């Protein structure tokens, strides 16, 4: 266990940035998102949740796959280079670290996504425990301990000090590189911080949300539930939930005509959009209800069915915070739970 | 560029006039109160500039007989305004004299005692600075 | 109508009014909605119900009287329900819809454009004394919110008391209102079948102040300002999808008409293109309801684009408020011979 | 910017010309041999009211340095009223572009009749000069379109 | 994918001298879809067209691009050629590399580069072209002639003689126009009235001609073959069916102080009046502004004296709505106002008159009964000075930039007539140039000089100074003698410039006919289509198109008539297929497009649609192809892009933009 005074953090950042790219939460116009650190950037480690999750670091919102160039009637294809630069993601919360693991299930499974793989291989993750979790958090539901985040290095922000604990070899290597800036520390303050965080987590309104009735086996019952028809109605069909989500991994592949050639790029897509999975014949989901259902069925049923029971939600609560219609995964889980409760107690089915 | 051509260009630049717009109607000469005093007539001024015969122009009597009454400027239907050309030719002469401006003393010798006030006003406006 | 009946109903109305004064707008709406559902006037009610969080009520339909127990109406009911009426107009029977004064402008604009059916709507003009912005509350460092008191603003309660995991906090109602409420269009409803609850004109700022501030900057500063703001845009389309003026069945940015369907977030140009065109498409039709700014997850002041157009329209073509009338032609579908020339932009410098 | 670099800069300029007046005006400029820089390229549209703001932004996106729209004089529109609508649309669009910091000189509307070949040529000369002085359009270009 | 052929025209050396046409053709082959490219001396020639047709057939081309002159010149030529080879004519695009390129650029490399870009844009466009087929519309077999001067009368007579109904709308109380105000005509010196009156009578009597005098066109809608026009028949206050034209009312009318329009204000008329004796119809009108009855309510003398009981003070303006297949504009001209020409003392002295005023003075029915006398004192003038080009050929904004064309000849006529009738009067003409390009024109002018001794002086007048004794001092110049001239005159006659009737602007706007900076109506082509407006179905007759004398006016009137007849003779017209249409899956039914459509071509219907499996009834915009003229206003108003324009679609224009910015 190491520690560093918070006032010395700029020196730490400078050191890391000297050899690697450093991504960390930066404030811009009142909003905090992950960005590349530079001198003068306003770092905000106290912000619990960045607006977007840090998944951009591995799975950018847009990335070029290859470029076609035209010379007369000859075409040449230049694939985009893979990530070669080492980089550090600093200040990632426990839920987002889990988010990466969920993305790994998708992108590192066969066939491996080489772009993603290269980025993942070159990254060192410094996680940060959640000093003051909020009412929208429910990572506990997915067995994530925000007091003891995973990653290559875990860190805790306590008072004026940042505690630092390497967890992996990569973490050790990074620690080695900055060791002269760190001091040895006792485990004790961190343990008490963990306890206080866990105490708060216990008090959070959604911490004990029940996932009963979900999971890979719930396919037909959940799919055919009449509840969807009521639930989806306030949905505006925007993509806010998907774009702030650390685990949404759907993308579209499109071409951009640069005038000199064509760039084939992929970009995040949202199952909430009417042109999602649009094909020549049209769309296989024609109503917003179906699109809405798709998102939650994917997170809570299809994904666990294909990935050893792992839900593709990490309880970060970003969608809970950002949905313009106050319509989100917690709402869905709770509505289903209430319905099944009233069913079991012989009440009326909604 | 020949010296003559250069002078012609200078005149066009100072006056802002395009002499090629002239349709040779003669309204300037018809309007001119000093017509009979002039050796080169107002409408001829335009031709002299077109033909780049500036030497003749600057040595003409007309240069100093023009009253700057602006009748030709007002009435020219083609926006050629010979009065401006004449004034520009005068400027050439004045500039040639070097740093010294035409002094009021000198002007008296050049001008007729019966010349109207307007010319003096016009001349002072032109040479004051 | 026979005399006796009239007096009776008048007396009834007085009693109703007396009790009404003691009731909150919420209870009054619920009671009235139950009546209208019961007598078959309306087939459903479009309002809000309590969400999962104390500050996030959810737009909701109610089809049964007993469901209305969940109905809420308070300072967090900012959503403009006019947009939902586009879909509701396709349903059988009338929909009772709760519209705040500023929402009624949007409804009228949608009527003009044949997007909502007046005959399918029973409009209850609900009172509004300014709506709250949770982002502003959180910006005061208030987190871990458990409950909030005072969200139903009354004349003698102007403070919010907030219980959080980290202790009790308070804040002044006026300090945490939505931006749009500071430039309130007034307490009059433009269209309604009946009114419930009192409204207050909460205007305390110049609507165009920020636009003017930006206009006063150099082009370079303006460019930097918007570059910075728009750099946060994630193309989630929340602004578009919540907007009552963006009522297209299929947005140009989703269709192949202009090859403009770009979900990419690859270049700063795309955000500019999207936001300029979006603002242009709603120019002359935007009622300045402020929903775009309210829902933006990245806090981009999107209303600036709309206000700039509104300000220009007012200056160039005369004061205009979309949705204030039912005149079919708007500023961009009419003209006068003497209109200013586009060169005025360069002249103004 | 050095004088030398300035001379090298050849702007890309797109001119939308209405078929009835301005395109004919451009034809007249041509048949009268009234030259203007080759930087200007004309796109024929039926009327100035056919010009969608999308077209203008697209031109800038793809690297145009200036966009000019030419139509019949107000009151002379072949379709009676087209240019009146175009005038309002362009006024507002240009004002918005100015608002977000795009140099106002990069966009222009000029009314050129079929008889105004001289005006067409003069306008284009002037516009090219203006765009040259403004330099390359960097504020509205999509960087992907740069030819590298 | 399209199979595109690119054809690069040399246009002799017009293009080839500045553009490397071989290179353009070579570059074309690099473009997507291009399977054939060639260059040729003259693409528009028969041989050139044959090459295009051959390529279309041999290479199975689905679209062609011709890099040549302006599409306004030869688009139709190439479309027709393509059609003959079996290609849809709308699969042809023109890259204008002459007017927009070779003619304005000098540097070969630069011009070639630009030509390549223009070619690319056209190829990009044609790649997105779709075959279009024109619709059909009916032709109403009736023509409208606006203006009842000699131009209008002649056009109407010719059309009517061909067997079609014609209506003449004339804003004054009588037909006849400017020509009726003239005394004699050049170069034959016959009496204007003597040759005009029979034509007026003929028009009036013609069974297929309806004359609406004292009437104005109020509103025009529709399009070629099917115009609908509202004509406002102003209240004449006299029943045309009852009036016998006896003239008693005019004699007895107590209000006689109104300046006579016909005599250019040189005499007065009564409030109830016919403009001149031979007026047609010979029915007076009451000028309500000057009528005592209308102004004070008391009088009614005319009603009392009218034996036919034709006076009707209650008469109201009447709107006549009529359909027409063709419209001929013959609105004529007026003299410019001379207020800005102080130097000629026109407003200071009654003895400075315009030529048209002199025309009235010389006329037996004029203010002086045909005696040449000074209007100031009635004395016979001894010395008359004519000043030419007053307001014509002016570069400033006081006058007009053009030559009024008729002044040289009518001045020679006036000079000759005066010298003939009053040999003791000296006539001097100050001229800049004497322009006599017409049959027997120069001979006419020479006679004035040689036989009649008219003194022509080359030089302009600078100033006319009224003298205390009432004479006029004319200060001019003789550029041949190089001396200034001071001349005393009794009368000065100004050859004022002529300009189109000021009302023509209003009419042009209604007709959507284009007009130039001088208010002359623009012809479809200066050389090849001089009597047609670019707006289909609108024809031009007389001075409204440009200055003309009578013979020219009459021949143009005939030409316009022939063009109109050619149109009316058709039963059906093919409509422009470049119209707007709305995509039912994208349309919101918001009605914004209808708000901006100038033709009322857009309506809405509730239609069952199938949107990828969603079936519902939607309000959809529907465009009437016959009414739509293809301006595209709706396409930009439509936020969803549902409305698009065939031939100039969003994607086509964007493809051009992309190609040009590449």
mmCIF file with all atom_site columns, N, CA, C and O in Angstrom, chain C residues 138-170:
data_model
loop_
_atom_site.group_PDB
_atom_site.id
_atom_site.type_symbol
_atom_site.label_atom_id
_atom_site.label_alt_id
_atom_site.label_comp_id
_atom_site.label_asym_id
_atom_site.label_entity_id
_atom_site.label_seq_id
_atom_site.pdbx_PDB_ins_code
_atom_site.Cartn_x
_atom_site.Cartn_y
_atom_site.Cartn_z
_atom_site.occupancy
_atom_site.B_iso_or_equiv
_atom_site.pdbx_formal_charge
_atom_site.auth_seq_id
_atom_site.auth_comp_id
_atom_site.auth_asym_id
_atom_site.auth_atom_id
_atom_site.pdbx_PDB_model_num
ATOM 1   N N  . UNK C 1 138 ? -28.005 19.472 -7.811 1.00 0.00 ? 138 UNK C N  1
ATOM 2   C CA . UNK C 1 138 ? -26.787 18.675 -7.634 1.00 0.00 ? 138 UNK C CA 1
ATOM 3   C C  . UNK C 1 138 ? -25.536 19.528 -7.745 1.00 0.00 ? 138 UNK C C  1
ATOM 4   O O  . UNK C 1 138 ? -24.523 19.257 -7.109 1.00 0.00 ? 138 UNK C O  1
ATOM 5   N N  . UNK C 1 139 ? -25.643 20.569 -8.569 1.00 0.00 ? 139 UNK C N  1
ATOM 6   C CA . UNK C 1 139 ? -24.485 21.448 -8.734 1.00 0.00 ? 139 UNK C CA 1
ATOM 7   C C  . UNK C 1 139 ? -24.158 22.184 -7.438 1.00 0.00 ? 139 UNK C C  1
ATOM 8   O O  . UNK C 1 139 ? -23.054 22.688 -7.260 1.00 0.00 ? 139 UNK C O  1
ATOM 9   N N  . UNK C 1 140 ? -25.152 22.230 -6.538 1.00 0.00 ? 140 UNK C N  1
ATOM 10  C CA . UNK C 1 140 ? -24.862 22.856 -5.242 1.00 0.00 ? 140 UNK C CA 1
ATOM 11  C C  . UNK C 1 140 ? -24.149 21.878 -4.309 1.00 0.00 ? 140 UNK C C  1
ATOM 12  O O  . UNK C 1 140 ? -23.983 22.150 -3.128 1.00 0.00 ? 140 UNK C O  1
ATOM 13  N N  . UNK C 1 141 ? -23.766 20.738 -4.856 1.00 0.00 ? 141 UNK C N  1
ATOM 14  C CA . UNK C 1 141 ? -23.021 19.768 -4.062 1.00 0.00 ? 141 UNK C CA 1
ATOM 15  C C  . UNK C 1 141 ? -23.943 18.855 -3.255 1.00 0.00 ? 141 UNK C C  1
ATOM 16  O O  . UNK C 1 141 ? -23.515 18.167 -2.340 1.00 0.00 ? 141 UNK C O  1
ATOM 17  N N  . UNK C 1 142 ? -25.238 18.880 -3.597 1.00 0.00 ? 142 UNK C N  1
ATOM 18  C CA . UNK C 1 142 ? -26.190 18.039 -2.869 1.00 0.00 ? 142 UNK C CA 1
ATOM 19  C C  . UNK C 1 142 ? -26.211 16.666 -3.523 1.00 0.00 ? 142 UNK C C  1
ATOM 20  O O  . UNK C 1 142 ? -26.531 16.560 -4.703 1.00 0.00 ? 142 UNK C O  1
ATOM 21  N N  . UNK C 1 143 ? -25.832 15.634 -2.766 1.00 0.00 ? 143 UNK C N  1
ATOM 22  C CA . UNK C 1 143 ? -25.832 14.297 -3.366 1.00 0.00 ? 143 UNK C CA 1
ATOM 23  C C  . UNK C 1 143 ? -26.389 13.256 -2.408 1.00 0.00 ? 143 UNK C C  1
ATOM 24  O O  . UNK C 1 143 ? -26.503 13.506 -1.223 1.00 0.00 ? 143 UNK C O  1
ATOM 25  N N  . UNK C 1 144 ? -26.711 12.111 -2.945 1.00 0.00 ? 144 UNK C N  1
ATOM 26  C CA . UNK C 1 144 ? -27.305 11.055 -2.131 1.00 0.00 ? 144 UNK C CA 1
ATOM 27  C C  . UNK C 1 144 ? -28.710 11.438 -1.687 1.00 0.00 ? 144 UNK C C  1
ATOM 28  O O  . UNK C 1 144 ? -29.106 11.219 -0.536 1.00 0.00 ? 144 UNK C O  1
ATOM 29  N N  . UNK C 1 145 ? -29.474 12.010 -2.584 1.00 0.00 ? 145 UNK C N  1
ATOM 30  C CA . UNK C 1 145 ? -30.797 12.540 -2.238 1.00 0.00 ? 145 UNK C CA 1
ATOM 31  C C  . UNK C 1 145 ? -31.766 11.401 -1.896 1.00 0.00 ? 145 UNK C C  1
ATOM 32  O O  . UNK C 1 145 ? -31.920 10.443 -2.649 1.00 0.00 ? 145 UNK C O  1
ATOM 33  N N  . UNK C 1 146 ? -32.415 11.552 -0.752 1.00 0.00 ? 146 UNK C N  1
ATOM 34  C CA . UNK C 1 146 ? -33.392 10.537 -0.338 1.00 0.00 ? 146 UNK C CA 1
ATOM 35  C C  . UNK C 1 146 ? -34.815 11.045 -0.480 1.00 0.00 ? 146 UNK C C  1
ATOM 36  O O  . UNK C 1 146 ? -35.697 10.332 -0.928 1.00 0.00 ? 146 UNK C O  1
ATOM 37  N N  . UNK C 1 147 ? -35.038 12.284 -0.086 1.00 0.00 ? 147 UNK C N  1
ATOM 38  C CA . UNK C 1 147 ? -36.381 12.856 -0.265 1.00 0.00 ? 147 UNK C CA 1
ATOM 39  C C  . UNK C 1 147 ? -36.279 14.376 -0.358 1.00 0.00 ? 147 UNK C C  1
ATOM 40  O O  . UNK C 1 147 ? -35.291 14.976 0.060  1.00 0.00 ? 147 UNK C O  1
ATOM 41  N N  . UNK C 1 148 ? -37.330 14.954 -0.929 1.00 0.00 ? 148 UNK C N  1
ATOM 42  C CA . UNK C 1 148 ? -37.320 16.413 -1.107 1.00 0.00 ? 148 UNK C CA 1
ATOM 43  C C  . UNK C 1 148 ? -38.675 16.965 -0.661 1.00 0.00 ? 148 UNK C C  1
ATOM 44  O O  . UNK C 1 148 ? -39.727 16.468 -1.080 1.00 0.00 ? 148 UNK C O  1
ATOM 45  N N  . UNK C 1 149 ? -38.652 17.958 0.193  1.00 0.00 ? 149 UNK C N  1
ATOM 46  C CA . UNK C 1 149 ? -39.886 18.650 0.558  1.00 0.00 ? 149 UNK C CA 1
ATOM 47  C C  . UNK C 1 149 ? -39.888 20.054 -0.058 1.00 0.00 ? 149 UNK C C  1
ATOM 48  O O  . UNK C 1 149 ? -38.848 20.676 -0.172 1.00 0.00 ? 149 UNK C O  1
ATOM 49  N N  . UNK C 1 150 ? -41.069 20.474 -0.455 1.00 0.00 ? 150 UNK C N  1
ATOM 50  C CA . UNK C 1 150 ? -41.184 21.848 -0.972 1.00 0.00 ? 150 UNK C CA 1
ATOM 51  C C  . UNK C 1 150 ? -41.169 21.929 -2.474 1.00 0.00 ? 150 UNK C C  1
ATOM 52  O O  . UNK C 1 150 ? -41.107 23.009 -3.046 1.00 0.00 ? 150 UNK C O  1
ATOM 53  N N  . UNK C 1 151 ? -41.230 20.758 -3.142 1.00 0.00 ? 151 UNK C N  1
ATOM 54  C CA . UNK C 1 151 ? -41.211 20.776 -4.607 1.00 0.00 ? 151 UNK C CA 1
ATOM 55  C C  . UNK C 1 151 ? -42.530 21.307 -5.168 1.00 0.00 ? 151 UNK C C  1
ATOM 56  O O  . UNK C 1 151 ? -42.602 21.717 -6.313 1.00 0.00 ? 151 UNK C O  1
ATOM 57  N N  . UNK C 1 152 ? -43.582 21.280 -4.330 1.00 0.00 ? 152 UNK C N  1
ATOM 58  C CA . UNK C 1 152 ? -44.836 21.905 -4.752 1.00 0.00 ? 152 UNK C CA 1
ATOM 59  C C  . UNK C 1 152 ? -44.784 23.336 -4.226 1.00 0.00 ? 152 UNK C C  1
ATOM 60  O O  . UNK C 1 152 ? -45.015 23.605 -3.048 1.00 0.00 ? 152 UNK C O  1
ATOM 61  N N  . UNK C 1 153 ? -44.493 24.246 -5.094 1.00 0.00 ? 153 UNK C N  1
ATOM 62  C CA . UNK C 1 153 ? -44.248 25.620 -4.648 1.00 0.00 ? 153 UNK C CA 1
ATOM 63  C C  . UNK C 1 153 ? -45.560 26.293 -4.264 1.00 0.00 ? 153 UNK C C  1
ATOM 64  O O  . UNK C 1 153 ? -46.539 26.241 -5.001 1.00 0.00 ? 153 UNK C O  1
ATOM 65  N N  . UNK C 1 154 ? -45.563 26.923 -3.092 1.00 0.00 ? 154 UNK C N  1
ATOM 66  C CA . UNK C 1 154 ? -46.718 27.736 -2.709 1.00 0.00 ? 154 UNK C CA 1
ATOM 67  C C  . UNK C 1 154 ? -46.209 29.127 -2.401 1.00 0.00 ? 154 UNK C C  1
ATOM 68  O O  . UNK C 1 154 ? -44.997 29.365 -2.366 1.00 0.00 ? 154 UNK C O  1
ATOM 69  N N  . UNK C 1 155 ? -47.169 30.028 -2.158 1.00 0.00 ? 155 UNK C N  1
ATOM 70  C CA . UNK C 1 155 ? -46.747 31.418 -1.979 1.00 0.00 ? 155 UNK C CA 1
ATOM 71  C C  . UNK C 1 155 ? -45.909 31.611 -0.725 1.00 0.00 ? 155 UNK C C  1
ATOM 72  O O  . UNK C 1 155 ? -45.085 32.508 -0.639 1.00 0.00 ? 155 UNK C O  1
ATOM 73  N N  . UNK C 1 156 ? -46.124 30.715 0.292  1.00 0.00 ? 156 UNK C N  1
ATOM 74  C CA . UNK C 1 156 ? -45.348 30.933 1.512  1.00 0.00 ? 156 UNK C CA 1
ATOM 75  C C  . UNK C 1 156 ? -44.209 29.931 1.684  1.00 0.00 ? 156 UNK C C  1
ATOM 76  O O  . UNK C 1 156 ? -43.475 29.999 2.639  1.00 0.00 ? 156 UNK C O  1
ATOM 77  N N  . UNK C 1 157 ? -44.088 28.984 0.753  1.00 0.00 ? 157 UNK C N  1
ATOM 78  C CA . UNK C 1 157 ? -42.966 28.052 0.863  1.00 0.00 ? 157 UNK C CA 1
ATOM 79  C C  . UNK C 1 157 ? -42.082 28.166 -0.371 1.00 0.00 ? 157 UNK C C  1
ATOM 80  O O  . UNK C 1 157 ? -42.484 27.769 -1.447 1.00 0.00 ? 157 UNK C O  1
ATOM 81  N N  . UNK C 1 158 ? -40.928 28.750 -0.186 1.00 0.00 ? 158 UNK C N  1
ATOM 82  C CA . UNK C 1 158 ? -40.063 29.011 -1.331 1.00 0.00 ? 158 UNK C CA 1
ATOM 83  C C  . UNK C 1 158 ? -38.718 28.337 -1.173 1.00 0.00 ? 158 UNK C C  1
ATOM 84  O O  . UNK C 1 158 ? -37.747 28.738 -1.780 1.00 0.00 ? 158 UNK C O  1
ATOM 85  N N  . UNK C 1 159 ? -38.692 27.339 -0.279 1.00 0.00 ? 159 UNK C N  1
ATOM 86  C CA . UNK C 1 159 ? -37.422 26.667 -0.004 1.00 0.00 ? 159 UNK C CA 1
ATOM 87  C C  . UNK C 1 159 ? -37.606 25.153 -0.137 1.00 0.00 ? 159 UNK C C  1
ATOM 88  O O  . UNK C 1 159 ? -38.645 24.629 0.220  1.00 0.00 ? 159 UNK C O  1
ATOM 89  N N  . UNK C 1 160 ? -36.604 24.529 -0.685 1.00 0.00 ? 160 UNK C N  1
ATOM 90  C CA . UNK C 1 160 ? -36.613 23.077 -0.784 1.00 0.00 ? 160 UNK C CA 1
ATOM 91  C C  . UNK C 1 160 ? -35.806 22.513 0.383  1.00 0.00 ? 160 UNK C C  1
ATOM 92  O O  . UNK C 1 160 ? -34.719 23.014 0.686  1.00 0.00 ? 160 UNK C O  1
ATOM 93  N N  . UNK C 1 161 ? -36.375 21.518 1.039  1.00 0.00 ? 161 UNK C N  1
ATOM 94  C CA . UNK C 1 161 ? -35.627 20.849 2.099  1.00 0.00 ? 161 UNK C CA 1
ATOM 95  C C  . UNK C 1 161 ? -35.323 19.440 1.617  1.00 0.00 ? 161 UNK C C  1
ATOM 96  O O  . UNK C 1 161 ? -36.237 18.700 1.231  1.00 0.00 ? 161 UNK C O  1
ATOM 97  N N  . UNK C 1 162 ? -34.046 19.122 1.596  1.00 0.00 ? 162 UNK C N  1
ATOM 98  C CA . UNK C 1 162 ? -33.635 17.876 0.963  1.00 0.00 ? 162 UNK C CA 1
ATOM 99  C C  . UNK C 1 162 ? -32.924 16.975 1.966  1.00 0.00 ? 162 UNK C C  1
ATOM 100 O O  . UNK C 1 162 ? -31.948 17.378 2.594  1.00 0.00 ? 162 UNK C O  1
ATOM 101 N N  . UNK C 1 163 ? -33.472 15.773 2.105  1.00 0.00 ? 163 UNK C N  1
ATOM 102 C CA . UNK C 1 163 ? -32.806 14.783 2.976  1.00 0.00 ? 163 UNK C CA 1
ATOM 103 C C  . UNK C 1 163 ? -31.843 13.976 2.114  1.00 0.00 ? 163 UNK C C  1
ATOM 104 O O  . UNK C 1 163 ? -32.238 13.465 1.064  1.00 0.00 ? 163 UNK C O  1
ATOM 105 N N  . UNK C 1 164 ? -30.587 13.902 2.573  1.00 0.00 ? 164 UNK C N  1
ATOM 106 C CA . UNK C 1 164 ? -29.626 13.119 1.802  1.00 0.00 ? 164 UNK C CA 1
ATOM 107 C C  . UNK C 1 164 ? -28.925 12.121 2.711  1.00 0.00 ? 164 UNK C C  1
ATOM 108 O O  . UNK C 1 164 ? -29.037 12.202 3.944  1.00 0.00 ? 164 UNK C O  1
ATOM 109 N N  . UNK C 1 165 ? -28.220 11.211 2.068  1.00 0.00 ? 165 UNK C N  1
ATOM 110 C CA . UNK C 1 165 ? -27.429 10.245 2.818  1.00 0.00 ? 165 UNK C CA 1
ATOM 111 C C  . UNK C 1 165 ? -26.374 10.945 3.647  1.00 0.00 ? 165 UNK C C  1
ATOM 112 O O  . UNK C 1 165 ? -25.833 10.391 4.583  1.00 0.00 ? 165 UNK C O  1
ATOM 113 N N  . UNK C 1 166 ? -26.064 12.148 3.236  1.00 0.00 ? 166 UNK C N  1
ATOM 114 C CA . UNK C 1 166 ? -24.983 12.888 3.899  1.00 0.00 ? 166 UNK C CA 1
ATOM 115 C C  . UNK C 1 166 ? -25.534 14.065 4.677  1.00 0.00 ? 166 UNK C C  1
ATOM 116 O O  . UNK C 1 166 ? -24.887 15.075 4.850  1.00 0.00 ? 166 UNK C O  1
ATOM 117 N N  . UNK C 1 167 ? -26.800 14.001 5.104  1.00 0.00 ? 167 UNK C N  1
ATOM 118 C CA . UNK C 1 167 ? -27.399 15.033 5.941  1.00 0.00 ? 167 UNK C CA 1
ATOM 119 C C  . UNK C 1 167 ? -28.462 15.841 5.214  1.00 0.00 ? 167 UNK C C  1
ATOM 120 O O  . UNK C 1 167 ? -28.713 15.658 4.027  1.00 0.00 ? 167 UNK C O  1
ATOM 121 N N  . UNK C 1 168 ? -29.098 16.775 5.988  1.00 0.00 ? 168 UNK C N  1
ATOM 122 C CA . UNK C 1 168 ? -30.171 17.585 5.419  1.00 0.00 ? 168 UNK C CA 1
ATOM 123 C C  . UNK C 1 168 ? -29.604 18.833 4.759  1.00 0.00 ? 168 UNK C C  1
ATOM 124 O O  . UNK C 1 168 ? -28.691 19.452 5.266  1.00 0.00 ? 168 UNK C O  1
ATOM 125 N N  . UNK C 1 169 ? -30.176 19.197 3.615  1.00 0.00 ? 169 UNK C N  1
ATOM 126 C CA . UNK C 1 169 ? -29.720 20.412 2.923  1.00 0.00 ? 169 UNK C CA 1
ATOM 127 C C  . UNK C 1 169 ? -30.940 21.205 2.508  1.00 0.00 ? 169 UNK C C  1
ATOM 128 O O  . UNK C 1 169 ? -32.023 20.651 2.335  1.00 0.00 ? 169 UNK C O  1
ATOM 129 N N  . UNK C 1 170 ? -30.751 22.482 2.344  1.00 0.00 ? 170 UNK C N  1
ATOM 130 C CA . UNK C 1 170 ? -31.853 23.305 1.825  1.00 0.00 ? 170 UNK C CA 1
ATOM 131 C C  . UNK C 1 170 ? -31.338 24.136 0.658  1.00 0.00 ? 170 UNK C C  1
ATOM 132 O O  . UNK C 1 170 ? -30.145 24.406 0.543  1.00 0.00 ? 170 UNK C O  1
#
